Amino acid sequence: MKQLDITTKVDVLAYDELSASEAILTSLAREATERSYAPYSHFRVGAAIALDNGETVTGANQENVAYPSGTCAERSACYYAHARYPEARFKAIAVAARGTDGEFVADPVAPCGACRQALLEYEILAGAPVEVLLCGRDKVYRLPSVASTLPLAFTEF
Ligand code: THU
């Protein structure tokens, strides 16, 4: 028997350790939580995607009374980004969330499985790693790529 050893390297940073572009992206993700529509969960998530054309696109979770019809912040951002700028390639994504108390969550939230798969599509299109920044209240988790969030991902057959 052989074993695969799959590891994910996560940098844990204070906000003042981020590069200038990372600081802007995390700040846009945090701001995007204010545009969340979450009357059912009251869990407000924001995402910001930096594109190689210099634009930044944000998204926020959009809930629906028919619960599964809603969508997460990450997918609202990535689908909008690619619909708006189909030629642009993703460079980085930041995600932030506020809990039911309205405060930013202490520990960073990570994209759900469906969002990881959706984001992976655009990383493959980009042909280069898309940096992932997960924002907590006082710390940021930085992952080198979307693929590193989704080991053994389903890819083209
Ligand atoms: N949600 C996101 O927007 N992104 C995630 O990564 C996890 C969950 C949303 C979906 C739903 O509107 C709310 O958070 C509670 O699950």
Tab-separated table of N, CA and C and ligand atoms in Angstrom:
chain	number	residue	atom	x	y	z
A	1	MET	N	0.829	-1.194	0.000
A	1	MET	CA	0.000	0.000	0.000
A	1	MET	C	0.876	1.262	0.000
A	2	LYS	N	0.423	2.255	-0.734
A	2	LYS	CA	1.105	3.545	-0.690
A	2	LYS	C	0.150	4.556	-0.052
A	3	GLN	N	0.694	5.606	0.454
A	3	GLN	CA	-0.153	6.660	0.998
A	3	GLN	C	0.225	7.983	0.386
A	4	LEU	N	-0.780	8.809	0.145
A	4	LEU	CA	-0.519	10.175	-0.282
A	4	LEU	C	-0.543	11.047	0.963
A	5	ASP	N	0.397	11.931	1.055
A	5	ASP	CA	0.424	12.848	2.192
A	5	ASP	C	0.034	14.222	1.664
A	6	ILE	N	-1.190	14.646	1.938
A	6	ILE	CA	-1.676	15.921	1.406
A	6	ILE	C	-1.682	16.943	2.530
A	7	THR	N	-0.936	17.998	2.347
A	7	THR	CA	-0.866	19.021	3.396
A	7	THR	C	-1.232	20.386	2.814
A	8	THR	N	-1.722	21.242	3.664
A	8	THR	CA	-2.068	22.605	3.255
A	8	THR	C	-1.302	23.563	4.146
A	9	LYS	N	-0.580	24.466	3.516
A	9	LYS	CA	0.170	25.451	4.294
A	9	LYS	C	-0.684	26.708	4.441
A	10	VAL	N	-0.922	27.108	5.671
A	10	VAL	CA	-1.736	28.302	5.921
A	10	VAL	C	-0.889	29.313	6.684
A	11	ASP	N	-0.685	30.482	6.110
A	11	ASP	CA	-0.005	31.556	6.843
A	11	ASP	C	-1.033	32.241	7.736
A	12	VAL	N	-0.663	32.505	8.955
A	12	VAL	CA	-1.541	33.233	9.874
A	12	VAL	C	-0.902	34.599	10.106
A	13	LEU	N	-1.606	35.633	9.690
A	13	LEU	CA	-1.016	36.979	9.696
A	13	LEU	C	-1.875	37.952	10.485
A	14	ALA	N	-1.233	38.933	11.063
A	14	ALA	CA	-1.971	40.081	11.603
A	14	ALA	C	-2.261	41.020	10.426
A	15	TYR	N	-3.269	41.856	10.569
A	15	TYR	CA	-3.627	42.740	9.448
A	15	TYR	C	-2.452	43.631	9.028
A	16	ASP	N	-1.631	44.031	10.001
A	16	ASP	CA	-0.524	44.923	9.623
A	16	ASP	C	0.649	44.184	8.976
A	17	GLU	N	0.503	42.870	8.812
A	17	GLU	CA	1.532	42.102	8.107
A	17	GLU	C	1.180	41.878	6.634
A	18	LEU	N	-0.008	42.321	6.242
A	18	LEU	CA	-0.434	42.102	4.853
A	18	LEU	C	0.276	43.085	3.925
A	19	SER	N	0.431	42.680	2.658
A	19	SER	CA	0.947	43.615	1.654
A	19	SER	C	-0.141	44.662	1.398
A	20	ALA	N	0.218	45.726	0.700
A	20	ALA	CA	-0.752	46.797	0.429
A	20	ALA	C	-1.950	46.257	-0.353
A	21	SER	N	-1.691	45.432	-1.363
A	21	SER	CA	-2.815	44.929	-2.167
A	21	SER	C	-3.665	43.952	-1.356
A	22	GLU	N	-3.041	43.164	-0.490
A	22	GLU	CA	-3.812	42.254	0.368
A	22	GLU	C	-4.656	43.052	1.368
A	23	ALA	N	-4.099	44.129	1.879
A	23	ALA	CA	-4.840	44.950	2.851
A	23	ALA	C	-6.081	45.557	2.183
A	24	ILE	N	-5.925	46.004	0.942
A	24	ILE	CA	-7.081	46.580	0.232
A	24	ILE	C	-8.139	45.507	-0.002
A	25	LEU	N	-7.695	44.338	-0.453
A	25	LEU	CA	-8.666	43.280	-0.775
A	25	LEU	C	-9.421	42.810	0.469
A	26	THR	N	-8.709	42.654	1.584
A	26	THR	CA	-9.393	42.217	2.808
A	26	THR	C	-10.352	43.301	3.285
A	27	SER	N	-9.946	44.540	3.106
A	27	SER	CA	-10.829	45.626	3.534
A	27	SER	C	-12.098	45.675	2.657
A	28	LEU	N	-11.952	45.395	1.370
A	28	LEU	CA	-13.135	45.368	0.491
A	28	LEU	C	-14.050	44.189	0.836
A	29	ALA	N	-13.460	43.067	1.210
A	29	ALA	CA	-14.282	41.908	1.602
A	29	ALA	C	-15.051	42.223	2.879
A	30	ARG	N	-14.382	42.873	3.815
A	30	ARG	CA	-15.046	43.233	5.073
A	30	ARG	C	-16.181	44.218	4.811
A	31	GLU	N	-15.908	45.183	3.944
A	31	GLU	CA	-16.939	46.175	3.598
A	31	GLU	C	-18.127	45.508	2.899
A	32	ALA	N	-17.839	44.490	2.067
A	32	ALA	CA	-18.900	43.816	1.298
A	32	ALA	C	-19.891	43.088	2.207
A	33	THR	N	-19.474	42.755	3.438
A	33	THR	CA	-20.421	42.103	4.358
A	33	THR	C	-21.633	43.001	4.603
A	34	GLU	N	-21.439	44.305	4.443
A	34	GLU	CA	-22.549	45.237	4.674
A	34	GLU	C	-23.615	45.126	3.588
A	35	ARG	N	-23.249	44.544	2.452
A	35	ARG	CA	-24.206	44.396	1.351
A	35	ARG	C	-24.785	42.986	1.282
A	36	SER	N	-24.504	42.194	2.308
A	36	SER	CA	-25.105	40.868	2.386
A	36	SER	C	-26.612	40.999	2.558
A	37	TYR	N	-27.347	40.045	1.993
A	37	TYR	CA	-28.794	39.952	2.237
A	37	TYR	C	-29.007	38.626	2.960
A	38	ALA	N	-29.080	38.693	4.276
A	38	ALA	CA	-29.119	37.465	5.074
A	38	ALA	C	-30.204	37.550	6.152
A	39	PRO	N	-31.480	37.746	5.718
A	39	PRO	CA	-32.538	37.883	6.721
A	39	PRO	C	-32.854	36.586	7.456
A	40	TYR	N	-32.349	35.460	6.955
A	40	TYR	CA	-32.682	34.170	7.586
A	40	TYR	C	-31.573	33.711	8.531
A	41	SER	N	-30.334	33.766	8.082
A	41	SER	CA	-29.239	33.299	8.951
A	41	SER	C	-28.646	34.443	9.782
A	42	HIS	N	-28.797	35.683	9.291
A	42	HIS	CA	-28.146	36.842	9.927
A	42	HIS	C	-26.631	36.661	9.974
A	43	PHE	N	-26.104	35.834	9.090
A	43	PHE	CA	-24.656	35.615	8.986
A	43	PHE	C	-24.225	36.282	7.684
A	44	ARG	N	-23.530	37.392	7.814
A	44	ARG	CA	-23.250	38.230	6.641
A	44	ARG	C	-21.820	38.013	6.152
A	45	VAL	N	-21.748	37.557	4.926
A	45	VAL	CA	-20.441	37.202	4.352
A	45	VAL	C	-20.157	38.122	3.168
A	46	GLY	N	-18.913	38.534	3.050
A	46	GLY	CA	-18.483	39.362	1.916
A	46	GLY	C	-17.265	38.729	1.260
A	47	ALA	N	-17.150	38.936	-0.039
A	47	ALA	CA	-15.983	38.420	-0.763
A	47	ALA	C	-15.510	39.490	-1.732
A	48	ALA	N	-14.219	39.536	-1.966
A	48	ALA	CA	-13.647	40.488	-2.925
A	48	ALA	C	-12.618	39.741	-3.766
A	49	ILE	N	-12.707	39.929	-5.076
A	49	ILE	CA	-11.808	39.228	-6.003
A	49	ILE	C	-11.002	40.260	-6.778
A	50	ALA	N	-9.689	40.094	-6.750
A	50	ALA	CA	-8.801	40.972	-7.529
A	50	ALA	C	-8.560	40.309	-8.883
A	51	LEU	N	-8.728	41.096	-9.938
A	51	LEU	CA	-8.566	40.588	-11.307
A	51	LEU	C	-7.290	41.138	-11.926
A	52	ASP	N	-6.824	40.449	-12.964
A	52	ASP	CA	-5.561	40.897	-13.580
A	52	ASP	C	-5.737	42.123	-14.480
A	53	ASN	N	-6.963	42.612	-14.632
A	53	ASN	CA	-7.158	43.863	-15.377
A	53	ASN	C	-7.198	45.076	-14.443
A	54	GLY	N	-6.890	44.834	-13.160
A	54	GLY	CA	-6.842	45.932	-12.198
A	54	GLY	C	-8.166	46.175	-11.488
A	55	GLU	N	-9.213	45.514	-11.960
A	55	GLU	CA	-10.520	45.705	-11.313
A	55	GLU	C	-10.632	44.791	-10.093
A	56	THR	N	-11.484	45.198	-9.171
A	56	THR	CA	-11.835	44.343	-8.039
A	56	THR	C	-13.344	44.218	-8.007
A	57	VAL	N	-13.804	43.004	-7.842
A	57	VAL	CA	-15.245	42.732	-7.827
A	57	VAL	C	-15.608	42.189	-6.450
A	58	THR	N	-16.723	42.650	-5.910
A	58	THR	CA	-17.140	42.126	-4.606
A	58	THR	C	-18.473	41.400	-4.732
A	59	GLY	N	-18.746	40.584	-3.745
A	59	GLY	CA	-20.022	39.884	-3.666
A	59	GLY	C	-20.372	39.695	-2.213
A	60	ALA	N	-21.629	39.346	-1.974
A	60	ALA	CA	-22.087	39.095	-0.610
A	60	ALA	C	-23.161	38.012	-0.681
A	61	ASN	N	-23.313	37.261	0.413
A	61	ASN	CA	-24.313	36.196	0.350
A	61	ASN	C	-25.714	36.772	0.147
A	62	GLN	N	-26.492	36.098	-0.649
A	62	GLN	CA	-27.847	36.506	-1.006
A	62	GLN	C	-28.766	35.345	-0.664
A	63	GLU	N	-29.553	35.530	0.380
A	63	GLU	CA	-30.417	34.444	0.810
A	63	GLU	C	-31.792	34.554	0.157
A	64	ASN	N	-32.562	33.470	0.267
A	64	ASN	CA	-33.882	33.413	-0.343
A	64	ASN	C	-34.798	32.636	0.581
A	65	VAL	N	-36.072	32.993	0.553
A	65	VAL	CA	-37.032	32.304	1.410
A	65	VAL	C	-37.058	30.808	1.093
A	66	ALA	N	-36.787	30.460	-0.149
A	66	ALA	CA	-36.587	29.049	-0.503
A	66	ALA	C	-35.083	28.814	-0.297
A	67	TYR	N	-34.713	28.404	0.893
A	67	TYR	CA	-33.316	28.462	1.345
A	67	TYR	C	-32.260	28.034	0.310
A	68	PRO	N	-32.429	26.874	-0.357
A	68	PRO	CA	-31.332	26.455	-1.257
A	68	PRO	C	-31.165	27.361	-2.470
A	69	SER	N	-32.129	28.247	-2.704
A	69	SER	CA	-32.001	29.155	-3.851
A	69	SER	C	-31.029	30.302	-3.584
A	70	GLY	N	-30.678	30.498	-2.347
A	70	GLY	CA	-29.719	31.559	-2.033
A	70	GLY	C	-28.323	31.156	-2.466
A	71	THR	N	-27.409	32.111	-2.399
A	71	THR	CA	-26.028	31.760	-2.749
A	71	THR	C	-25.038	32.448	-1.813
A	72	CYS	N	-23.873	31.855	-1.730
A	72	CYS	CA	-22.820	32.350	-0.854
A	72	CYS	C	-22.141	33.582	-1.457
A	73	ALA	N	-21.433	34.294	-0.617
A	73	ALA	CA	-20.688	35.480	-1.050
A	73	ALA	C	-19.648	35.130	-2.125
A	74	GLU	N	-18.961	34.031	-1.919
A	74	GLU	CA	-17.867	33.679	-2.839
A	74	GLU	C	-18.398	33.409	-4.239
A	75	ARG	N	-19.548	32.671	-4.296
A	75	ARG	CA	-20.082	32.396	-5.633
A	75	ARG	C	-20.724	33.637	-6.228
A	76	SER	N	-21.347	34.469	-5.414
A	76	SER	CA	-21.922	35.692	-5.995
A	76	SER	C	-20.790	36.531	-6.583
A	77	ALA	N	-19.636	36.555	-5.910
A	77	ALA	CA	-18.500	37.352	-6.406
A	77	ALA	C	-17.864	36.727	-7.651
A	78	CYS	N	-17.637	35.419	-7.608
A	78	CYS	CA	-16.892	34.840	-8.750
A	78	CYS	C	-17.762	34.778	-9.996
A	79	TYR	N	-19.045	34.521	-9.821
A	79	TYR	CA	-19.900	34.479	-11.020
A	79	TYR	C	-20.068	35.892	-11.587
A	80	TYR	N	-20.211	36.844	-10.707
A	80	TYR	CA	-20.328	38.226	-11.211
A	80	TYR	C	-19.018	38.656	-11.887
A	81	ALA	N	-17.902	38.345	-11.265
A	81	ALA	CA	-16.601	38.763	-11.828
A	81	ALA	C	-16.426	38.219	-13.239
A	82	HIS	N	-16.750	36.945	-13.403
A	82	HIS	CA	-16.520	36.353	-14.725
A	82	HIS	C	-17.585	36.772	-15.732
A	83	ALA	N	-18.801	37.075	-15.237
A	83	ALA	CA	-19.846	37.569	-16.140
A	83	ALA	C	-19.538	38.998	-16.588
A	84	ARG	N	-18.966	39.777	-15.682
A	84	ARG	CA	-18.695	41.190	-15.982
A	84	ARG	C	-17.404	41.359	-16.782
A	85	TYR	N	-16.380	40.557	-16.431
A	85	TYR	CA	-15.069	40.674	-17.099
A	85	TYR	C	-14.616	39.287	-17.571
A	86	PRO	N	-15.259	38.763	-18.607
A	86	PRO	CA	-14.955	37.376	-19.007
A	86	PRO	C	-13.518	37.156	-19.458
A	87	GLU	N	-12.836	38.226	-19.867
A	87	GLU	CA	-11.451	38.065	-20.337
A	87	GLU	C	-10.441	38.129	-19.193
A	88	ALA	N	-10.874	38.639	-18.050
A	88	ALA	CA	-9.920	38.849	-16.944
A	88	ALA	C	-9.682	37.553	-16.188
A	89	ARG	N	-8.523	37.471	-15.621
A	89	ARG	CA	-8.144	36.299	-14.828
A	89	ARG	C	-8.098	36.682	-13.352
A	90	PHE	N	-8.511	35.732	-12.496
A	90	PHE	CA	-8.520	35.992	-11.059
A	90	PHE	C	-7.084	35.974	-10.521
A	91	LYS	N	-6.804	36.873	-9.600
A	91	LYS	CA	-5.489	36.878	-8.944
A	91	LYS	C	-5.574	36.481	-7.475
A	92	ALA	N	-6.601	36.986	-6.798
A	92	ALA	CA	-6.722	36.712	-5.358
A	92	ALA	C	-8.165	36.901	-4.937
A	93	ILE	N	-8.527	36.220	-3.857
A	93	ILE	CA	-9.871	36.409	-3.276
A	93	ILE	C	-9.738	36.562	-1.773
A	94	ALA	N	-10.531	37.466	-1.220
A	94	ALA	CA	-10.613	37.615	0.237
A	94	ALA	C	-12.064	37.377	0.658
A	95	VAL	N	-12.218	36.782	1.827
A	95	VAL	CA	-13.550	36.472	2.362
A	95	VAL	C	-13.614	36.934	3.812
A	96	ALA	N	-14.732	37.569	4.178
A	96	ALA	CA	-14.920	38.022	5.564
A	96	ALA	C	-16.354	37.735	5.981
A	97	ALA	N	-16.601	37.653	7.277
A	97	ALA	CA	-17.961	37.370	7.745
A	97	ALA	C	-18.222	38.030	9.090
A	98	ARG	N	-19.495	38.406	9.255
A	98	ARG	CA	-19.972	38.905	10.550
A	98	ARG	C	-20.986	37.910	11.097
A	99	GLY	N	-20.875	37.595	12.356
A	99	GLY	CA	-21.798	36.670	12.994
A	99	GLY	C	-23.121	37.334	13.321
A	100	THR	N	-23.975	36.592	13.977
A	100	THR	CA	-25.320	37.088	14.286
A	100	THR	C	-25.284	38.295	15.226
A	101	ASP	N	-24.172	38.479	15.928
A	101	ASP	CA	-24.031	39.664	16.789
A	101	ASP	C	-23.565	40.897	16.013
A	102	GLY	N	-23.362	40.733	14.699
A	102	GLY	CA	-22.954	41.867	13.866
A	102	GLY	C	-21.462	42.108	13.844
A	103	GLU	N	-20.729	41.394	14.702
A	103	GLU	CA	-19.269	41.580	14.767
A	103	GLU	C	-18.577	40.643	13.776
A	104	PHE	N	-17.389	41.058	13.333
A	104	PHE	CA	-16.602	40.147	12.506
A	104	PHE	C	-16.278	38.904	13.324
A	105	VAL	N	-16.368	37.758	12.676
A	105	VAL	CA	-16.091	36.511	13.394
A	105	VAL	C	-14.622	36.474	13.815
A	106	ALA	N	-14.364	35.915	14.997
A	106	ALA	CA	-12.993	35.902	15.513
A	106	ALA	C	-12.097	35.030	14.636
A	107	ASP	N	-12.586	33.844	14.322
A	107	ASP	CA	-11.797	32.934	13.482
A	107	ASP	C	-12.249	33.055	12.034
A	108	PRO	N	-11.313	33.091	11.105
A	108	PRO	CA	-11.675	33.247	9.698
A	108	PRO	C	-12.664	32.177	9.242
A	109	VAL	N	-13.587	32.579	8.357
A	109	VAL	CA	-14.479	31.579	7.737
A	109	VAL	C	-13.838	31.119	6.436
A	110	ALA	N	-14.028	29.862	6.142
A	110	ALA	CA	-13.507	29.304	4.897
A	110	ALA	C	-14.677	29.030	3.959
A	111	PRO	N	-14.457	29.136	2.661
A	111	PRO	CA	-15.544	28.883	1.713
A	111	PRO	C	-16.097	27.462	1.869
A	112	CYS	N	-17.396	27.313	1.632
A	112	CYS	CA	-18.003	25.977	1.671
A	112	CYS	C	-17.472	25.158	0.495
A	113	GLY	N	-17.755	23.883	0.503
A	113	GLY	CA	-17.241	22.994	-0.538
A	113	GLY	C	-17.664	23.411	-1.937
A	114	ALA	N	-18.938	23.788	-2.078
A	114	ALA	CA	-19.425	24.181	-3.413
A	114	ALA	C	-18.682	25.419	-3.911
A	115	CYS	N	-18.416	26.356	-3.013
A	115	CYS	CA	-17.686	27.567	-3.421
A	115	CYS	C	-16.243	27.246	-3.777
A	116	ARG	N	-15.638	26.316	-3.071
A	116	ARG	CA	-14.256	25.937	-3.407
A	116	ARG	C	-14.203	25.372	-4.823
A	117	GLN	N	-15.195	24.530	-5.135
A	117	GLN	CA	-15.229	23.947	-6.482
A	117	GLN	C	-15.476	25.040	-7.527
A	118	ALA	N	-16.390	25.969	-7.219
A	118	ALA	CA	-16.686	27.054	-8.177
A	118	ALA	C	-15.451	27.923	-8.388
A	119	LEU	N	-14.765	28.258	-7.302
A	119	LEU	CA	-13.570	29.110	-7.420
A	119	LEU	C	-12.448	28.396	-8.161
A	120	LEU	N	-12.367	27.087	-7.979
A	120	LEU	CA	-11.304	26.321	-8.644
A	120	LEU	C	-11.402	26.447	-10.166
A	121	GLU	N	-12.632	26.523	-10.645
A	121	GLU	CA	-12.841	26.676	-12.096
A	121	GLU	C	-12.075	27.895	-12.620
A	122	TYR	N	-12.135	28.985	-11.851
A	122	TYR	CA	-11.504	30.228	-12.311
A	122	TYR	C	-10.001	30.224	-12.067
A	123	GLU	N	-9.571	29.449	-11.088
A	123	GLU	CA	-8.118	29.304	-10.900
A	123	GLU	C	-7.538	28.511	-12.076
A	124	ILE	N	-8.250	27.489	-12.510
A	124	ILE	CA	-7.775	26.695	-13.651
A	124	ILE	C	-7.758	27.585	-14.903
A	125	LEU	N	-8.804	28.397	-15.071
A	125	LEU	CA	-8.846	29.328	-16.212
A	125	LEU	C	-7.680	30.312	-16.161
A	126	ALA	N	-7.344	30.748	-14.957
A	126	ALA	CA	-6.265	31.730	-14.793
A	126	ALA	C	-4.913	31.104	-15.142
A	127	GLY	N	-4.795	29.806	-14.943
A	127	GLY	CA	-3.532	29.129	-15.232
A	127	GLY	C	-2.446	29.460	-14.229
A	128	ALA	N	-2.832	30.009	-13.100
A	128	ALA	CA	-1.871	30.377	-12.050
A	128	ALA	C	-2.626	30.378	-10.723
A	129	PRO	N	-1.892	30.209	-9.623
A	129	PRO	CA	-2.576	30.164	-8.325
A	129	PRO	C	-3.322	31.459	-8.004
A	130	VAL	N	-4.487	31.301	-7.415
A	130	VAL	CA	-5.283	32.440	-6.938
A	130	VAL	C	-5.143	32.447	-5.416
A	131	GLU	N	-4.521	33.470	-4.887
A	131	GLU	CA	-4.302	33.545	-3.439
A	131	GLU	C	-5.637	33.675	-2.707
A	132	VAL	N	-5.735	33.012	-1.562
A	132	VAL	CA	-6.970	33.024	-0.779
A	132	VAL	C	-6.683	33.656	0.582
A	133	LEU	N	-7.435	34.705	0.908
A	133	LEU	CA	-7.266	35.405	2.184
A	133	LEU	C	-8.559	35.278	2.976
A	134	LEU	N	-8.486	34.614	4.119
A	134	LEU	CA	-9.675	34.391	4.943
A	134	LEU	C	-9.561	35.284	6.171
A	135	CYS	N	-10.524	36.180	6.301
A	135	CYS	CA	-10.399	37.251	7.303
A	135	CYS	C	-11.081	36.894	8.613
A	136	GLY	N	-10.351	36.943	9.676
A	136	GLY	CA	-10.924	36.885	11.008
A	136	GLY	C	-10.902	38.293	11.592
A	137	ARG	N	-11.323	38.408	12.854
A	137	ARG	CA	-11.396	39.749	13.450
A	137	ARG	C	-10.014	40.400	13.517
A	138	ASP	N	-9.039	39.644	14.019
A	138	ASP	CA	-7.695	40.216	14.189
A	138	ASP	C	-6.606	39.453	13.451
A	139	LYS	N	-7.002	38.490	12.659
A	139	LYS	CA	-5.992	37.691	11.942
A	139	LYS	C	-6.530	37.266	10.587
A	140	VAL	N	-5.600	36.951	9.708
A	140	VAL	CA	-5.949	36.531	8.348
A	140	VAL	C	-5.249	35.210	8.074
A	141	TYR	N	-5.990	34.260	7.528
A	141	TYR	CA	-5.375	33.031	7.032
A	141	TYR	C	-5.095	33.239	5.551
A	142	ARG	N	-3.857	32.994	5.175
A	142	ARG	CA	-3.484	33.149	3.761
A	142	ARG	C	-3.088	31.790	3.192
A	143	LEU	N	-3.828	31.388	2.153
A	143	LEU	CA	-3.520	30.129	1.475
A	143	LEU	C	-3.010	30.440	0.084
A	144	PRO	N	-2.091	29.616	-0.409
A	144	PRO	CA	-1.435	29.951	-1.672
A	144	PRO	C	-2.316	29.801	-2.905
A	145	SER	N	-3.395	29.045	-2.799
A	145	SER	CA	-4.209	28.775	-3.987
A	145	SER	C	-5.570	28.259	-3.575
A	146	VAL	N	-6.516	28.293	-4.521
A	146	VAL	CA	-7.824	27.668	-4.283
A	146	VAL	C	-7.635	26.156	-4.190
A	147	ALA	N	-6.777	25.604	-5.060
A	147	ALA	CA	-6.563	24.146	-5.049
A	147	ALA	C	-6.143	23.661	-3.667
A	148	SER	N	-5.396	24.488	-2.947
A	148	SER	CA	-4.949	24.059	-1.619
A	148	SER	C	-6.101	24.000	-0.622
A	149	THR	N	-7.244	24.608	-0.963
A	149	THR	CA	-8.424	24.514	-0.089
A	149	THR	C	-9.273	23.296	-0.431
A	150	LEU	N	-8.943	22.646	-1.539
A	150	LEU	CA	-9.804	21.558	-2.028
A	150	LEU	C	-8.964	20.382	-2.529
A	151	PRO	N	-8.368	19.653	-1.594
A	151	PRO	CA	-7.567	18.500	-2.008
A	151	PRO	C	-8.435	17.476	-2.741
A	152	LEU	N	-7.852	16.804	-3.678
A	152	LEU	CA	-8.552	15.783	-4.458
A	152	LEU	C	-9.793	16.355	-5.146
A	153	ALA	N	-9.667	17.547	-5.661
A	153	ALA	CA	-10.797	18.193	-6.343
A	153	ALA	C	-11.194	17.427	-7.591
A	154	PHE	N	-12.433	17.584	-7.957
A	154	PHE	CA	-12.902	17.043	-9.231
A	154	PHE	C	-12.460	17.985	-10.334
A	155	THR	N	-11.742	17.481	-11.289
A	155	THR	CA	-11.354	18.314	-12.434
A	155	THR	C	-11.788	17.605	-13.709
A	156	GLU	N	-11.496	18.226	-14.818
A	156	GLU	CA	-12.050	17.746	-16.095
A	156	GLU	C	-11.736	16.274	-16.318
A	157	PHE	N	-12.751	15.549	-16.813
A	157	PHE	CA	-12.545	14.106	-17.033
A	157	PHE	C	-12.259	13.840	-18.500
B	1	THU	N1	-22.093	31.525	3.457
B	1	THU	C1	-21.297	32.224	2.598
B	1	THU	O1	-21.706	33.225	1.997
B	1	THU	N2	-20.038	31.775	2.402
B	1	THU	C2	-19.491	30.722	3.054
B	1	THU	O2	-18.327	30.424	2.828
B	1	THU	C3	-20.265	29.952	4.014
B	1	THU	C4	-21.676	30.367	4.179
B	1	THU	C5	-23.460	32.023	3.688
B	1	THU	C6	-24.559	31.139	3.197
B	1	THU	C7	-25.708	31.593	4.066
B	1	THU	O3	-26.302	32.748	3.488
B	1	THU	C8	-25.031	32.025	5.362
B	1	THU	O4	-23.662	32.183	5.068
B	1	THU	C9	-25.189	31.010	6.488
B	1	THU	O5	-24.757	29.760	6.114
